[in-house]
Tab-separated table of C-alpha atoms in Angstrom:
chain	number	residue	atom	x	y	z
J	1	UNK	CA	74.835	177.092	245.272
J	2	UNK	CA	77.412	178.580	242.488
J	3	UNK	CA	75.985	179.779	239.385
J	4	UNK	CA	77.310	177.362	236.067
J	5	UNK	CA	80.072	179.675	234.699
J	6	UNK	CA	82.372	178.427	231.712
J	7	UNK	CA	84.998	180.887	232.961
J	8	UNK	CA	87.612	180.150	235.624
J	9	UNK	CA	88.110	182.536	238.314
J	10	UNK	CA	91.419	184.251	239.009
J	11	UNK	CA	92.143	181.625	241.302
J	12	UNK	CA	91.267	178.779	239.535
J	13	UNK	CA	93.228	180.359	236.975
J	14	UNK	CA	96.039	180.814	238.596
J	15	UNK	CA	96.371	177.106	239.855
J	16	UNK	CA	95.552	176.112	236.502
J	17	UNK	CA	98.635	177.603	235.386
J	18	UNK	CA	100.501	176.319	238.140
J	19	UNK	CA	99.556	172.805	236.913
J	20	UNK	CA	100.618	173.649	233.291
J	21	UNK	CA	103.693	174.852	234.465
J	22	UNK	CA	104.231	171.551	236.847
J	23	UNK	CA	103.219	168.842	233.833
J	24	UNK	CA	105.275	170.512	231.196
J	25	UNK	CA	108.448	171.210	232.832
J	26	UNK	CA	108.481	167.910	235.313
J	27	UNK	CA	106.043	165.178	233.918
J	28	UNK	CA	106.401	165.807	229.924
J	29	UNK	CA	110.456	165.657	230.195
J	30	UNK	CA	110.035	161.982	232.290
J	31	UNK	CA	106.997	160.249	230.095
J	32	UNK	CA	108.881	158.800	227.743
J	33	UNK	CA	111.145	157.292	229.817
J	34	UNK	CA	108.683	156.032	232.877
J	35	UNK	CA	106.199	154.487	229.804
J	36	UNK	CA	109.455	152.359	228.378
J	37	UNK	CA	110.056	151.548	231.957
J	38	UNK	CA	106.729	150.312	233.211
J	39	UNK	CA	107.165	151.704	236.786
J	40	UNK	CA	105.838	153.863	239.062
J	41	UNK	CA	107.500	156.840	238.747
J	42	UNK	CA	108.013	157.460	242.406
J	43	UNK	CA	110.602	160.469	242.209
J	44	UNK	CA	107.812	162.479	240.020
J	45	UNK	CA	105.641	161.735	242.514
J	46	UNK	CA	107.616	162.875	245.061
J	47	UNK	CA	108.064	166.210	243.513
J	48	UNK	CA	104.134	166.924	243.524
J	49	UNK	CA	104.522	166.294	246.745
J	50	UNK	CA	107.191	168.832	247.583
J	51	UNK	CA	105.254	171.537	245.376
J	52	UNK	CA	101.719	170.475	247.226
J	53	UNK	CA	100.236	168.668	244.501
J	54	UNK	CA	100.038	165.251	245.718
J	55	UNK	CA	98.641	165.889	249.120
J	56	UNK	CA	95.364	165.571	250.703
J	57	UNK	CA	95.416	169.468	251.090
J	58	UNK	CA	95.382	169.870	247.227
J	59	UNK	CA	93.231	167.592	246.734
J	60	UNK	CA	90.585	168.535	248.999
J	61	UNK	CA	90.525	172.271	247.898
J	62	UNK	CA	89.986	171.340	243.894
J	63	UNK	CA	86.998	169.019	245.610
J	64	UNK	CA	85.241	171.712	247.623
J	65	UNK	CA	85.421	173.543	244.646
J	66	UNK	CA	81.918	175.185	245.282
J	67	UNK	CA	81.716	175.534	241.149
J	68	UNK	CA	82.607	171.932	240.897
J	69	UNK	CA	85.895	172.878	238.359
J	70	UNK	CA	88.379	172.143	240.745
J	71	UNK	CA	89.059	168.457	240.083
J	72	UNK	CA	88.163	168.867	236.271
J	73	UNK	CA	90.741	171.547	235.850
J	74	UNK	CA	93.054	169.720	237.798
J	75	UNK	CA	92.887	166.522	235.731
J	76	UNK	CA	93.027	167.997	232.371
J	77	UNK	CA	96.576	169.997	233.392
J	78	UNK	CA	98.244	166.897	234.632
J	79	UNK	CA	96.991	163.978	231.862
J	80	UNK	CA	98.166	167.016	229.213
J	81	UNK	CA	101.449	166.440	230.860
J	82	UNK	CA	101.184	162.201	230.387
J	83	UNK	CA	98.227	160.229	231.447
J	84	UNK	CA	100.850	157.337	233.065
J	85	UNK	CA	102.831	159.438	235.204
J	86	UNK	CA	99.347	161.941	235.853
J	87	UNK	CA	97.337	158.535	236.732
J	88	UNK	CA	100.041	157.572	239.182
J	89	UNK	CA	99.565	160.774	240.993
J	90	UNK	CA	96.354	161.272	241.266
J	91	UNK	CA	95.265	156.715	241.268
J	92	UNK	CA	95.041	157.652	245.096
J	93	UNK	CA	92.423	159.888	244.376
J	94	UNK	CA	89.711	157.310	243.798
J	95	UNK	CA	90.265	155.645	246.992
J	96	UNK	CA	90.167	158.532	248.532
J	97	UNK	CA	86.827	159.060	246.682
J	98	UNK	CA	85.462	155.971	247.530
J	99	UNK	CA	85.843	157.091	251.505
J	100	UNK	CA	84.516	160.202	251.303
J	101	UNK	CA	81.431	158.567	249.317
J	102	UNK	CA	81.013	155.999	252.154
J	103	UNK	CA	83.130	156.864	255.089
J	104	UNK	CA	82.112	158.752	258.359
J	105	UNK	CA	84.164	161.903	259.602
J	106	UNK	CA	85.802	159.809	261.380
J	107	UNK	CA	86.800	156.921	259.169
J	108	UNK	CA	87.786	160.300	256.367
J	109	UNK	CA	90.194	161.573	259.259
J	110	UNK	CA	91.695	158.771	260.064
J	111	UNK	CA	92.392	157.085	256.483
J	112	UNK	CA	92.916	159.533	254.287
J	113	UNK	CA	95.849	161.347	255.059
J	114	UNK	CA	97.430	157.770	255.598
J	115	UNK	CA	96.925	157.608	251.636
J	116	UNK	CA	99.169	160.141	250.543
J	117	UNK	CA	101.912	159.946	253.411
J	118	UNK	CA	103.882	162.779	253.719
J	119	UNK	CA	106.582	165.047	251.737
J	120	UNK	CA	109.347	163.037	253.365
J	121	UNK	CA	107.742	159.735	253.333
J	122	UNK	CA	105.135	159.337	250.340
J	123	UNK	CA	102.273	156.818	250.392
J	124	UNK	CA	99.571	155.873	247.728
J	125	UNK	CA	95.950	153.981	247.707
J	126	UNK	CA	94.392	151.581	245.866
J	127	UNK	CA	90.440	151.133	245.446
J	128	UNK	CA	89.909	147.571	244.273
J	129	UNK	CA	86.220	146.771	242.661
J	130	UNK	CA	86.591	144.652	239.683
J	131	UNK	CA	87.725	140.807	239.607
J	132	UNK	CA	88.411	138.396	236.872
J	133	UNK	CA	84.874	137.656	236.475
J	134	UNK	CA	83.339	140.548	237.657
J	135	UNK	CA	84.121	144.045	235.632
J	136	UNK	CA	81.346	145.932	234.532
J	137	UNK	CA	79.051	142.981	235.923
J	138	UNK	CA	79.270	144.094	239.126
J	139	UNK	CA	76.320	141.794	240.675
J	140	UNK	CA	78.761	138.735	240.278
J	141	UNK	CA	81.107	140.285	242.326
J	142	UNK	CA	82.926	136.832	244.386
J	143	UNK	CA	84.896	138.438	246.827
J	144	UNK	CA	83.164	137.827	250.536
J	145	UNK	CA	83.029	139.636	254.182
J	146	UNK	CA	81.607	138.131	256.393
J	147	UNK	CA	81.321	139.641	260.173
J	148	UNK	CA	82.561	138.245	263.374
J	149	UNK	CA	80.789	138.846	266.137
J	150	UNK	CA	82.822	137.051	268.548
J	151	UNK	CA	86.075	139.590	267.818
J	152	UNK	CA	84.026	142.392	266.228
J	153	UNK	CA	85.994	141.713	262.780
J	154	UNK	CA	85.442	141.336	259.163
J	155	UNK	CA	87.097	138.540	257.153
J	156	UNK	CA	87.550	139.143	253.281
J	157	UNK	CA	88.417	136.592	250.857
J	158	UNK	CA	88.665	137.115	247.097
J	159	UNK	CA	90.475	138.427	244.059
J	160	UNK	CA	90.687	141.903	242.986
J	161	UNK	CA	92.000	143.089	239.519
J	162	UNK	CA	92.976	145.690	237.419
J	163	UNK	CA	94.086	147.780	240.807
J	164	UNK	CA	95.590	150.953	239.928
J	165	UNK	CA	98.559	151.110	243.227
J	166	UNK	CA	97.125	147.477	243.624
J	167	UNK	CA	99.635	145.738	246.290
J	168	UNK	CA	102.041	148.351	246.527
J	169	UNK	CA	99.549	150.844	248.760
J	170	UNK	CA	99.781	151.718	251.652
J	171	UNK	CA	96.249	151.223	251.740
J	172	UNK	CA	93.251	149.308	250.061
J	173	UNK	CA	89.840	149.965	250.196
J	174	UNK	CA	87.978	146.833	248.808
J	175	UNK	CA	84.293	146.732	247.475
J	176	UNK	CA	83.005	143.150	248.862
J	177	UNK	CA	79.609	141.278	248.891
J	178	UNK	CA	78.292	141.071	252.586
J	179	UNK	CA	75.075	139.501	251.080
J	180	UNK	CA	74.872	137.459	247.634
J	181	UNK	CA	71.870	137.026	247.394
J	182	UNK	CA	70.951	140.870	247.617
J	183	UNK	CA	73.482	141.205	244.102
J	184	UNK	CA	75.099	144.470	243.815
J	185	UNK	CA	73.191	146.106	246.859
J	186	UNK	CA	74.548	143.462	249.115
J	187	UNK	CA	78.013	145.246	248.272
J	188	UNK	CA	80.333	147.021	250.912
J	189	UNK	CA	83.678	148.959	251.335
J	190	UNK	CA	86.341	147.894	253.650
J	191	UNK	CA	89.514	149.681	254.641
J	192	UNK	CA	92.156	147.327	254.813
J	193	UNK	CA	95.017	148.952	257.139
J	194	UNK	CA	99.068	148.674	255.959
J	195	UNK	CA	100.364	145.897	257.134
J	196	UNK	CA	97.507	143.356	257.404
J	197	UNK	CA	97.917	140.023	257.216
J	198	UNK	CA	96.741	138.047	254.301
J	199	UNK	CA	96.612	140.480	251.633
J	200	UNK	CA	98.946	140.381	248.823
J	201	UNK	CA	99.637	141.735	245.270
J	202	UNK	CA	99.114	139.058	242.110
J	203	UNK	CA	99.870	139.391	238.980
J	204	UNK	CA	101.376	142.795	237.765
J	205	UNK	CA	100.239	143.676	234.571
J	206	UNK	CA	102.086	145.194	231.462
J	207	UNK	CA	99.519	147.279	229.364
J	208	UNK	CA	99.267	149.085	226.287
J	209	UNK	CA	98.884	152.206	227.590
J	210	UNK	CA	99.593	153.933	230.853
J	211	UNK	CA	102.406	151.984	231.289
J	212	UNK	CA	103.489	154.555	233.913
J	213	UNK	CA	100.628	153.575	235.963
J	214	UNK	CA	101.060	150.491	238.578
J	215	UNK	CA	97.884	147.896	237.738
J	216	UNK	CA	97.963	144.603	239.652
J	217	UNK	CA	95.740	141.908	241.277
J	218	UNK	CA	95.295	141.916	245.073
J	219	UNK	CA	95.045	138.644	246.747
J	220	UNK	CA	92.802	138.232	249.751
J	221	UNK	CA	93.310	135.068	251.516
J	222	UNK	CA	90.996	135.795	255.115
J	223	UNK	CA	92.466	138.875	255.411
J	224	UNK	CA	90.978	140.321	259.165
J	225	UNK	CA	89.974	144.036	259.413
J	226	UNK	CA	88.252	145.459	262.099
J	227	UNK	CA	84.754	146.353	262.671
J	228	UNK	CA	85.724	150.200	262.328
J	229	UNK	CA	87.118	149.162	259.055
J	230	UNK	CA	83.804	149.136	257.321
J	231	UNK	CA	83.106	152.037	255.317
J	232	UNK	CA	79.863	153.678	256.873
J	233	UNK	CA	79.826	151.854	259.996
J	234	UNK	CA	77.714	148.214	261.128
J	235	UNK	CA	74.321	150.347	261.696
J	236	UNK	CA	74.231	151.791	258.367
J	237	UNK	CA	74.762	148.870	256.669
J	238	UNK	CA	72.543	146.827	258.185
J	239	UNK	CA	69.407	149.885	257.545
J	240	UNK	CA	70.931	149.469	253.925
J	241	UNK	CA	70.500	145.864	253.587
J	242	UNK	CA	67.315	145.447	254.871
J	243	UNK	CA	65.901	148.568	253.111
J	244	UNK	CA	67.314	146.657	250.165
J	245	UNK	CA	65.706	142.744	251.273
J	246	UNK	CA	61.892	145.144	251.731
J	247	UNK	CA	62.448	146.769	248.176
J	248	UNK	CA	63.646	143.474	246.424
J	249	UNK	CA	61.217	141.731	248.272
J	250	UNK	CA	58.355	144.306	246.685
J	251	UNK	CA	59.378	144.016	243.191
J	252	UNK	CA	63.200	145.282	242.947
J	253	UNK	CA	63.274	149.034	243.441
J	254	UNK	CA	66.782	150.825	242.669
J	255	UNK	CA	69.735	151.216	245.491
J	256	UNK	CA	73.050	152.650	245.257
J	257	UNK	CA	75.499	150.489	246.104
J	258	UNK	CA	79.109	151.280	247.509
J	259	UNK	CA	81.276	150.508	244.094
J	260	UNK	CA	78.482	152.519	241.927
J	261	UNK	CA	78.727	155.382	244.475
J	262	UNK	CA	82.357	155.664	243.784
J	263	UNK	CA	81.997	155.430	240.251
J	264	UNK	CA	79.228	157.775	239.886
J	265	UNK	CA	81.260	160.502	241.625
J	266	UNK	CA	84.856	159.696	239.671
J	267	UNK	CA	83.358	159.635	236.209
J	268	UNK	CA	83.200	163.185	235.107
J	269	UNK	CA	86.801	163.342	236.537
J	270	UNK	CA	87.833	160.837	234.230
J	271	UNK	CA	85.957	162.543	231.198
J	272	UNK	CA	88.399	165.393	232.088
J	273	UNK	CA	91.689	162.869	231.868
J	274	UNK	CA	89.970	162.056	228.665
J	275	UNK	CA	90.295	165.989	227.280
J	276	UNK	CA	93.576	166.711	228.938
J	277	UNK	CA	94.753	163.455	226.576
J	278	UNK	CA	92.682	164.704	223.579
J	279	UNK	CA	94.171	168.282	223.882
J	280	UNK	CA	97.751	167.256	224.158
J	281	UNK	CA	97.378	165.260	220.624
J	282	UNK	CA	95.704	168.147	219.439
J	283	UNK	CA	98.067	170.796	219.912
J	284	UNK	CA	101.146	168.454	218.843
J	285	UNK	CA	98.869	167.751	215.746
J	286	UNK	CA	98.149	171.479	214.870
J	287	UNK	CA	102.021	172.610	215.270
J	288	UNK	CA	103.397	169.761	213.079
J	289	UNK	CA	100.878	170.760	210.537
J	290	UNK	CA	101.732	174.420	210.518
J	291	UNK	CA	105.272	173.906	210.110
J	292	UNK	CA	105.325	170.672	207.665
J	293	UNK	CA	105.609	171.231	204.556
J	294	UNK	CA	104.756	169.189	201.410
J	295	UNK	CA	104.580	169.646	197.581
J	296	UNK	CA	105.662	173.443	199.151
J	297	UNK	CA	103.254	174.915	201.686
J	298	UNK	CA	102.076	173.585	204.736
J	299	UNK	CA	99.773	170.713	205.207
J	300	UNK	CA	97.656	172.729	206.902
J	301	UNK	CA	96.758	174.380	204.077
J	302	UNK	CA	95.032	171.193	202.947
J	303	UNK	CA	91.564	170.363	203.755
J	304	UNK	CA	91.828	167.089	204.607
J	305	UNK	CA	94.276	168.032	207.172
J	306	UNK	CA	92.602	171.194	208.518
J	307	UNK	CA	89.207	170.162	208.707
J	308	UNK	CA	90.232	167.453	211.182
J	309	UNK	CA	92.229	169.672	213.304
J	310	UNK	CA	88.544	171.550	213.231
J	311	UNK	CA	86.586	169.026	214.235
J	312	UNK	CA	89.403	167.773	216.469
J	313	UNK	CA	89.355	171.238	218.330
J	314	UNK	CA	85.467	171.402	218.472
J	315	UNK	CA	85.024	167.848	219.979
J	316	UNK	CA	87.589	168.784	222.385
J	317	UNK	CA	85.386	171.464	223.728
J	318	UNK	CA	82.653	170.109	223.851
J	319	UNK	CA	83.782	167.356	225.449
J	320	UNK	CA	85.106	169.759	228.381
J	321	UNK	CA	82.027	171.572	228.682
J	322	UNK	CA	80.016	167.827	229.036
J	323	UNK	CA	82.478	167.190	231.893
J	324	UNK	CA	82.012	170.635	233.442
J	325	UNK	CA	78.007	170.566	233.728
J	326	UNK	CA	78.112	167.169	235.112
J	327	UNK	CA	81.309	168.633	237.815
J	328	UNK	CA	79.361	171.870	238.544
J	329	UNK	CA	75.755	169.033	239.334
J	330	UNK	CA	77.345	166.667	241.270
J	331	UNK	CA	78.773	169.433	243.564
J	332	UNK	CA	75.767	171.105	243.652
J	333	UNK	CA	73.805	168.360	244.348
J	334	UNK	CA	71.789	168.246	240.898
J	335	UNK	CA	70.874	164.955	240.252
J	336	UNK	CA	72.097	163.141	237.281
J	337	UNK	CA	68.769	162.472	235.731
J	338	UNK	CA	69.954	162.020	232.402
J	339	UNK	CA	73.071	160.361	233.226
J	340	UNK	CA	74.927	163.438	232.701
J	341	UNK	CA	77.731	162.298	234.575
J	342	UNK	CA	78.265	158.964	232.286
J	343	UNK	CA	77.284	161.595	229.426
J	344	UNK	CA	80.314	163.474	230.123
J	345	UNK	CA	82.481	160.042	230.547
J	346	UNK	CA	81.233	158.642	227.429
J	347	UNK	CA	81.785	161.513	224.727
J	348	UNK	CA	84.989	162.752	226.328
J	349	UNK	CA	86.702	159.116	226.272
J	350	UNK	CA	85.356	158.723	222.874
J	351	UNK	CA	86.864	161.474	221.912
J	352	UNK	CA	90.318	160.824	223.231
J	353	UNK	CA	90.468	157.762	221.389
J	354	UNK	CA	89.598	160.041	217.929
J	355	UNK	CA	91.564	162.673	218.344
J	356	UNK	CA	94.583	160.853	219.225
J	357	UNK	CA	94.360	158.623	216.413
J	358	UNK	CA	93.516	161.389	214.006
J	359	UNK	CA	96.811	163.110	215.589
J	360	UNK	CA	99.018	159.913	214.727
J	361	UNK	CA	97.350	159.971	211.001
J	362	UNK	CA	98.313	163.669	210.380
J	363	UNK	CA	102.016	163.356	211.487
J	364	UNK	CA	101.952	160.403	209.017
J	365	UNK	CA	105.018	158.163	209.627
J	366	UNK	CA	106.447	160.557	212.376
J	367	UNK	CA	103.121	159.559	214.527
J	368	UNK	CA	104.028	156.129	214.393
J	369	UNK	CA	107.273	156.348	215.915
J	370	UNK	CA	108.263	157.050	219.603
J	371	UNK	CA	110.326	160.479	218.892
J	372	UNK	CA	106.618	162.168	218.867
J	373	UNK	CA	104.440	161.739	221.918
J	374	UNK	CA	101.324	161.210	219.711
J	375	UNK	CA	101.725	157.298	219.300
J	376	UNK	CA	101.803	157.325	223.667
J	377	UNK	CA	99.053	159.354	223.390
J	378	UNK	CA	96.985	156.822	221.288
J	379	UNK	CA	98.095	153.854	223.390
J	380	UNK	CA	97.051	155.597	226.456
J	381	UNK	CA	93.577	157.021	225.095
J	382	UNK	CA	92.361	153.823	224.937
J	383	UNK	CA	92.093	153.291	228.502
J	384	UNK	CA	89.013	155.429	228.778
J	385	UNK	CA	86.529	154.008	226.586
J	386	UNK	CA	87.446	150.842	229.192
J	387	UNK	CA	87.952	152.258	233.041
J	388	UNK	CA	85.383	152.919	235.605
J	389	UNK	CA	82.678	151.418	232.892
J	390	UNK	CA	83.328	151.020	229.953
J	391	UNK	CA	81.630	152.991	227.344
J	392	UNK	CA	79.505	150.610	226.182
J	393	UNK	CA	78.295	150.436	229.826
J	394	UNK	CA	78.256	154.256	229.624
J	395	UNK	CA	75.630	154.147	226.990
J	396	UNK	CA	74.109	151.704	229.191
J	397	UNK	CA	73.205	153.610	232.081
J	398	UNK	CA	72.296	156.815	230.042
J	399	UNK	CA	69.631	154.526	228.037
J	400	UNK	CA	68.072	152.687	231.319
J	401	UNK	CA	68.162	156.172	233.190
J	402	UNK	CA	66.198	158.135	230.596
J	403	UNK	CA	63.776	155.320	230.066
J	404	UNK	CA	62.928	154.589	233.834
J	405	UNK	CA	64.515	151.435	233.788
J	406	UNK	CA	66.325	150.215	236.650
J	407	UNK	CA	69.831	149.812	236.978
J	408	UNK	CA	71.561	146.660	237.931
């Protein structure tokens, strides 16, 4: 087990830098444009690839990060750059996550790599949980699976929305109720190959805020996948469900189900979108205010000014230090028994929102306007209070899991 350290090692530090480098010399010079456009913005994309950064390779080294900083690090760098273009890159990245939470060796082998394609011929995932009228109520979750035994297939029908790559990947992995009546722990992930038959992208929508960032419905109208296709295999599932019928059965005791296991793994990760957002504002903030001058010195020199580029600079770290204890636990196998993970989620998405908008409010008019990169940094912080639980769902989980309660 690695020791908690708050200092990066020489080679974490070094492909820190190589991140910097990457998101202020190729995604900083695009955002502007790719946010205006509301696309994907395929040819950045296909430059991390060439450099290694969008590849199953990178991805799995900042993962096995024995100090847990790896992915943390990672996702900072690239949303300083622009959360659109960064969440376009790394959207795979929770698909992937949901397979490696799940998935056997086998099913990680086989899928994964499919995600990201190649240099020459790039590919992306989508992980598709949520549904019109299931978001953070993830119990009345409508999409169905239901098994064939005759052809050893399962056959999904439902909605899916707010899919980041929804439709356009290569492919889906789709959270899906193989037993209603068991709520949320009668939940399961399917892999749903390229290509398959009765699975199609809805409505694409046009946000506020990481506009870069494909988000779309995915239709599934008895789409067939085969038995393989379930995440975990047919054995474990079924010791899962009825483990979960004996428990519910005896009064309701807690079990993980497959969206929450996802979740519970990506949320630090998103905490550290959340600071990478945060810092960018930051730093524009601070350097306007050093060289603007009113009534003939520097804003800075004002209070009002400097004390919130203070407390702007101190939530910042803390918020990065949150998200690197709850990294460094989860890879080391610490449970979360304060909800440090959400903990981490929570205060750093909070804090993106603040910072940003305290950011827009000291370049005055200038932050209102699209010639700084402060009012795209405001639009796009507010997509982390919301994602992967929102934070009122956040505070949720930390208040159930530090009284006892059970979560649902």
């Amino acid at each position: 087990m690695a020791e908690f350290t708050m200092e990066l090692n020489d080679e974490q530090k070094e492909v820190r830098d190589w991140l910097h480098g990457f998101a202020a010399d190729v995604i900083r010079p695009a955002a502007a444009e790719w946010d205006e456009r509301e696309e994907t913005p395929w040819p950045v994309i296909q430059e991390a690839a060439k450099v290694g950064i969008y590849s199953l390779d990178f991805y799995a080294q900042q993962y096995f990060d024995a100090t847990g900083l790896g992915i943390p690090m990672a996702m900072e760098e690239l949303f300083w750059g622009d959360a659109g273009i960064a969440l376009s890159i790394v959207g795979t990245g929770l698909a992937a996550v949901g397979v490696l939470a799940n998935g056997t060796e086998e099913q990680i082998g086989t899928w994964i790599p499919q995600m990201y394609g190649d240099v020459h011929d790039v590919k992306v995932a989508a992980f598709c949980s949520s549904e019109p009228d299931a978001g953070s109520d993830v119990a009345s979750m409508r999409t169905r699976a239901v098994y064939d035994e005759a052809t050893d297939e399962w056959v999904i029908n439902g909605t899916k929305t707010w899919a980041t790559n929804g439709g356009i990947a290569n492919v889906h992995v789709v959270v899906a109720s193989v037993d209603p009546e068991l709520g949320s722990k009668g939940h399961a992930s399917f892999i749903v190959p390229p290509g398959t038959p009765g699975l199609a992208q809805g409505q694409k929508f046009k946000k506020h805020g990481i506009r870069a960032s494909h988000t779309a419905e995915v239709i599934l109208d008895d789409v067939r996948v085969p038995g393989s296709c379930l995440l975990g295999g047919k054995e474990k599932l079924d010791e899962r469900l009825a483990r979960a019928r004996e428990r519910a059965a005896k009064g309701g005791e807690r079990v993980k189900n497959a969206a929450m296991a996802t979740f519970e793994a990506s949320r630090p990760a998103v905490g550290a979108m959340a600071v990478g957002t945060a810092r960018a504002a930051y730093e524009v903030a601070l350097d306007y205010a050093k060289t603007r001058e009113q009534f003939g010195r520097p804003i800075i020199d004002n209070q009002g000014v400097a004390f919130q580029l203070a407390d702007m600079r101190t939530q910042i770290d803390a918020a990065r230090l949150l998200v690197w204890r709850a990294s460094w636990m989860a890879v080391n196998g610490k449970p979360f028994t304060a909800a440090e993970g959400s903990m981490s989620k929570l205060f750093a998405s909070e804090t993106a929102k603040k910072v940003t908008a305290q950011a827009v409010q000291i370049l005055g008019g200038n932050g209102y306007t699209r010639e700084y990169p402060v009012e795209r940094m405001h639009r796009d912080s507010a997509i982390y209070t919301i994602f992967e639980g929102t934070s009122e769902i956040q505070r949720l989980v930390i208040a159930r899991t530090l009284s006892g309660m059970p979560l649902r």
